[in-house]
Amino acid sequence: MPSTARGYQAALRLALAVAPAAGWVSPRIRAGIQARCHAGERLLEWSRSKREPHRPLAWFHASSVGEGLQAQSVLVAFRRLCPQCQVVYTHFSPSAEELARRIEADVADYLPWDLTREMALLLRALAPDLLVFVKLDVWPELSTRAADSGARVALVAGTVSPGSGRLRKPVRNVLRPGYRAMAAAAVIAEEDGR
C-alpha cells in the first residue's frame, strides 16, 4: 500500500506552521493545538507502560463528539465480542475531550498530526490489529501505514454529503490512499458507499 503523497505531507506541514495563528482567533482551536502537541508522546508512554503485546489491540478514531457517540455504540458491542482486546480511542476535536474520558477504552487521547514519522512510531509501538475510523475522518498516512503494518482498516457509519469538498479534486486525490487501505466499510447509505 503506498504511503501518502509528498504533497499531502507538505500541505500538512504548512497547515501546522500557520495553525498557531488560528489559535489567536479561536480558544477552541488553540486548546486543540496545545493538547495535540504531546498526544503522540502520551500514547507512546501508555504503550511502554500498559500495552500488553500478547493481547490484540483495536484503535478507534472519531473526530468530534458526534462521531464519538457513534464510536461509543460500536465500542460497547466490540468490547462484548472481544473482551480480551485492548482499545485505543483517539479524537481530533476539543469537543470530544469529555466523551473521551468516559469512553470504554484502555487509553483515550487526541490523534497526533498525520505525519509520516509520528504515525510510524505510534503504529510500531501500539501494533494495532484493527484500526477503525468513524464517519468520514480518515487520515491517509495513518490508514495506509496501518494497513502496511498488517492491521485491518475499517470505516463505520461512513457517510459523506454530495457537496462535500472531499469528493472534489485535489482533496479526493489526497484522501484516496487512505480509503484504498480499508479492508471494510460500513456506510450509512448506498450513495455513501459509492
Tab-separated table of C-alpha atoms in Angstrom:
chain	number	residue	atom	x	y	z
A	1	MET	CA	0.000	0.000	0.000
A	2	PRO	CA	1.546	3.366	-0.943
A	3	SER	CA	2.121	5.957	1.729
A	4	THR	CA	0.604	9.374	1.231
A	5	ALA	CA	1.821	11.780	-1.411
A	6	ARG	CA	4.567	14.266	-0.675
A	7	GLY	CA	2.058	16.995	-1.463
A	8	TYR	CA	-0.161	15.845	1.413
A	9	GLN	CA	2.745	15.875	3.845
A	10	ALA	CA	3.887	19.307	2.589
A	11	ALA	CA	0.364	20.742	2.881
A	12	LEU	CA	0.016	19.303	6.379
A	13	ARG	CA	3.341	20.804	7.468
A	14	LEU	CA	2.272	24.181	6.049
A	15	ALA	CA	-1.038	23.938	7.926
A	16	LEU	CA	0.877	23.146	11.125
A	17	ALA	CA	3.065	26.201	10.590
A	18	VAL	CA	0.054	28.530	10.347
A	19	ALA	CA	-2.112	26.728	12.920
A	20	PRO	CA	-0.858	28.799	15.881
A	21	ALA	CA	-2.201	31.938	14.158
A	22	ALA	CA	-5.650	30.316	14.033
A	23	GLY	CA	-5.308	29.750	17.768
A	24	TRP	CA	-5.210	33.514	18.300
A	25	VAL	CA	-8.687	33.763	16.796
A	26	SER	CA	-10.299	30.792	18.496
A	27	PRO	CA	-9.690	29.481	22.033
A	28	ARG	CA	-11.124	26.120	20.911
A	29	ILE	CA	-8.579	25.794	18.102
A	30	ARG	CA	-5.793	26.873	20.469
A	31	ALA	CA	-6.850	24.220	23.009
A	32	GLY	CA	-6.823	21.525	20.322
A	33	ILE	CA	-3.400	22.540	19.036
A	34	GLN	CA	-1.892	22.597	22.522
A	35	ALA	CA	-3.381	19.246	23.534
A	36	ARG	CA	-2.282	17.630	20.273
A	37	CYS	CA	1.349	18.760	20.697
A	38	HIS	CA	2.186	15.942	23.097
A	39	ALA	CA	-0.535	13.430	22.252
A	40	GLY	CA	1.913	11.139	20.473
A	41	GLU	CA	4.232	11.134	23.478
A	42	ARG	CA	1.350	10.316	25.823
A	43	LEU	CA	0.222	7.417	23.624
A	44	LEU	CA	3.808	6.141	23.372
A	45	GLU	CA	4.130	6.311	27.164
A	46	TRP	CA	0.906	4.293	27.516
A	47	SER	CA	2.282	1.701	25.091
A	48	ARG	CA	5.522	1.392	27.117
A	49	SER	CA	3.759	1.014	30.456
A	50	LYS	CA	0.421	-0.656	29.708
A	51	ARG	CA	0.418	-2.213	26.252
A	52	GLU	CA	0.197	-5.997	26.572
A	53	PRO	CA	1.642	-7.327	23.293
A	54	HIS	CA	0.036	-10.769	23.742
A	55	ARG	CA	-3.406	-9.125	23.604
A	56	PRO	CA	-4.949	-7.868	20.337
A	57	LEU	CA	-5.378	-4.111	20.066
A	58	ALA	CA	-8.114	-2.155	18.314
A	59	TRP	CA	-7.669	1.553	17.638
A	60	PHE	CA	-10.837	3.597	17.166
A	61	HIS	CA	-10.704	7.157	15.848
A	62	ALA	CA	-13.629	9.575	15.844
A	63	SER	CA	-13.125	13.234	15.033
A	64	SER	CA	-15.515	15.012	17.372
A	65	VAL	CA	-18.252	14.369	19.895
A	66	GLY	CA	-20.927	13.382	17.324
A	67	GLU	CA	-18.699	10.765	15.734
A	68	GLY	CA	-17.533	9.802	19.218
A	69	LEU	CA	-21.092	8.944	20.233
A	70	GLN	CA	-21.343	6.704	17.166
A	71	ALA	CA	-17.988	5.144	18.056
A	72	GLN	CA	-19.151	4.574	21.613
A	73	SER	CA	-22.002	2.359	20.433
A	74	VAL	CA	-19.650	0.324	18.277
A	75	LEU	CA	-17.092	0.133	21.077
A	76	VAL	CA	-19.606	-1.221	23.573
A	77	ALA	CA	-20.541	-4.015	21.147
A	78	PHE	CA	-16.887	-4.599	20.271
A	79	ARG	CA	-15.943	-4.982	23.954
A	80	ARG	CA	-18.627	-7.665	24.314
A	81	LEU	CA	-17.338	-9.529	21.255
A	82	CYS	CA	-13.657	-9.139	22.058
A	83	PRO	CA	-13.164	-8.662	25.822
A	84	GLN	CA	-9.524	-9.713	25.582
A	85	CYS	CA	-8.678	-6.778	23.287
A	86	GLN	CA	-7.038	-3.591	24.394
A	87	VAL	CA	-8.636	-0.468	22.942
A	88	VAL	CA	-7.118	2.878	21.979
A	89	TYR	CA	-9.508	5.737	21.282
A	90	THR	CA	-8.412	8.956	19.600
A	91	HIS	CA	-10.259	12.098	18.637
A	92	PHE	CA	-9.396	15.324	16.839
A	93	SER	CA	-11.717	17.985	18.225
A	94	PRO	CA	-11.627	19.513	21.712
A	95	SER	CA	-15.402	18.948	21.781
A	96	ALA	CA	-14.706	15.222	22.238
A	97	GLU	CA	-12.464	15.527	25.308
A	98	GLU	CA	-15.177	14.900	27.890
A	99	LEU	CA	-16.589	11.939	25.963
A	100	ALA	CA	-13.081	10.527	25.535
A	101	ARG	CA	-12.654	10.472	29.322
A	102	ARG	CA	-15.833	8.367	29.674
A	103	ILE	CA	-15.445	6.029	26.708
A	104	GLU	CA	-14.682	2.331	27.252
A	105	ALA	CA	-11.062	2.423	26.119
A	106	ASP	CA	-7.797	1.492	27.756
A	107	VAL	CA	-6.390	4.839	26.671
A	108	ALA	CA	-8.005	7.874	25.050
A	109	ASP	CA	-6.301	10.972	23.699
A	110	TYR	CA	-6.030	13.354	20.790
A	111	LEU	CA	-4.870	11.971	17.471
A	112	PRO	CA	-1.391	13.345	16.751
A	113	TRP	CA	-0.825	15.095	13.434
A	114	ASP	CA	-0.908	12.688	10.481
A	115	LEU	CA	2.825	12.968	9.770
A	116	THR	CA	4.901	10.089	8.429
A	117	ARG	CA	7.370	9.799	11.307
A	118	GLU	CA	4.780	10.235	14.061
A	119	MET	CA	2.405	7.663	12.608
A	120	ALA	CA	5.226	5.154	12.020
A	121	LEU	CA	6.364	5.464	15.654
A	122	LEU	CA	2.841	5.099	17.029
A	123	LEU	CA	1.966	2.133	14.850
A	124	ARG	CA	5.190	0.361	15.780
A	125	ALA	CA	4.579	0.950	19.492
A	126	LEU	CA	0.845	0.233	19.616
A	127	ALA	CA	0.872	-2.548	16.998
A	128	PRO	CA	-2.876	-2.427	16.347
A	129	ASP	CA	-4.612	-5.386	14.787
A	130	LEU	CA	-7.579	-3.240	13.817
A	131	LEU	CA	-7.940	0.471	13.041
A	132	VAL	CA	-11.494	1.810	12.867
A	133	PHE	CA	-12.412	5.258	11.582
A	134	VAL	CA	-15.867	6.634	12.318
A	135	LYS	CA	-17.998	8.516	9.775
A	136	LEU	CA	-15.548	10.343	7.490
A	137	ASP	CA	-12.460	11.406	9.431
A	138	VAL	CA	-9.993	9.129	7.606
A	139	TRP	CA	-6.363	10.166	7.960
A	140	PRO	CA	-4.422	8.948	4.906
A	141	GLU	CA	-0.983	8.462	6.475
A	142	LEU	CA	-2.362	6.602	9.476
A	143	SER	CA	-4.638	4.489	7.298
A	144	THR	CA	-2.013	3.480	4.724
A	145	ARG	CA	0.716	2.814	7.273
A	146	ALA	CA	-1.632	0.784	9.473
A	147	ALA	CA	-2.585	-1.387	6.501
A	148	ASP	CA	1.103	-1.767	5.585
A	149	SER	CA	1.828	-2.924	9.128
A	150	GLY	CA	-0.760	-5.698	8.836
A	151	ALA	CA	-3.642	-4.031	10.672
A	152	ARG	CA	-7.114	-4.312	9.201
A	153	VAL	CA	-8.501	-0.848	8.481
A	154	ALA	CA	-12.240	-0.239	8.597
A	155	LEU	CA	-14.807	2.541	8.470
A	156	VAL	CA	-18.081	2.505	10.411
A	157	ALA	CA	-21.083	4.812	9.995
A	158	GLY	CA	-19.460	6.064	6.794
A	159	THR	CA	-21.163	8.994	5.170
A	160	VAL	CA	-20.288	11.975	3.022
A	161	SER	CA	-22.629	14.670	1.747
A	162	PRO	CA	-22.868	15.022	-2.055
A	163	GLY	CA	-21.475	18.573	-1.933
A	164	SER	CA	-18.505	17.699	0.273
A	165	GLY	CA	-15.096	19.022	-0.716
A	166	ARG	CA	-13.785	15.524	-0.012
A	167	LEU	CA	-15.348	14.433	-3.300
A	168	ARG	CA	-13.613	17.079	-5.412
A	169	LYS	CA	-10.045	17.285	-6.651
A	170	PRO	CA	-7.440	17.781	-5.261
A	171	VAL	CA	-8.816	16.661	-1.873
A	172	ARG	CA	-10.273	13.465	-3.340
A	173	ASN	CA	-6.868	12.510	-4.755
A	174	VAL	CA	-5.121	13.255	-1.465
A	175	LEU	CA	-7.573	11.122	0.547
A	176	ARG	CA	-7.754	8.247	-1.949
A	177	PRO	CA	-4.818	6.198	-0.499
A	178	GLY	CA	-6.418	6.272	2.958
A	179	TYR	CA	-9.704	4.919	1.647
A	180	ARG	CA	-7.998	2.331	-0.547
A	181	ALA	CA	-6.231	0.934	2.507
A	182	MET	CA	-9.565	-0.113	4.010
A	183	ALA	CA	-10.496	-3.743	4.281
A	184	ALA	CA	-14.126	-2.968	5.144
A	185	ALA	CA	-16.520	-0.028	5.119
A	186	ALA	CA	-19.921	0.066	6.800
A	187	VAL	CA	-21.774	3.022	5.299
A	188	ILE	CA	-25.000	4.826	6.132
A	189	ALA	CA	-26.451	4.545	2.617
A	190	GLU	CA	-25.568	3.062	-0.762
A	191	GLU	CA	-24.700	6.514	-2.144
A	192	ASP	CA	-22.160	6.993	0.653
A	193	GLY	CA	-20.508	3.715	-0.298
A	194	ARG	CA	-20.132	4.801	-3.892
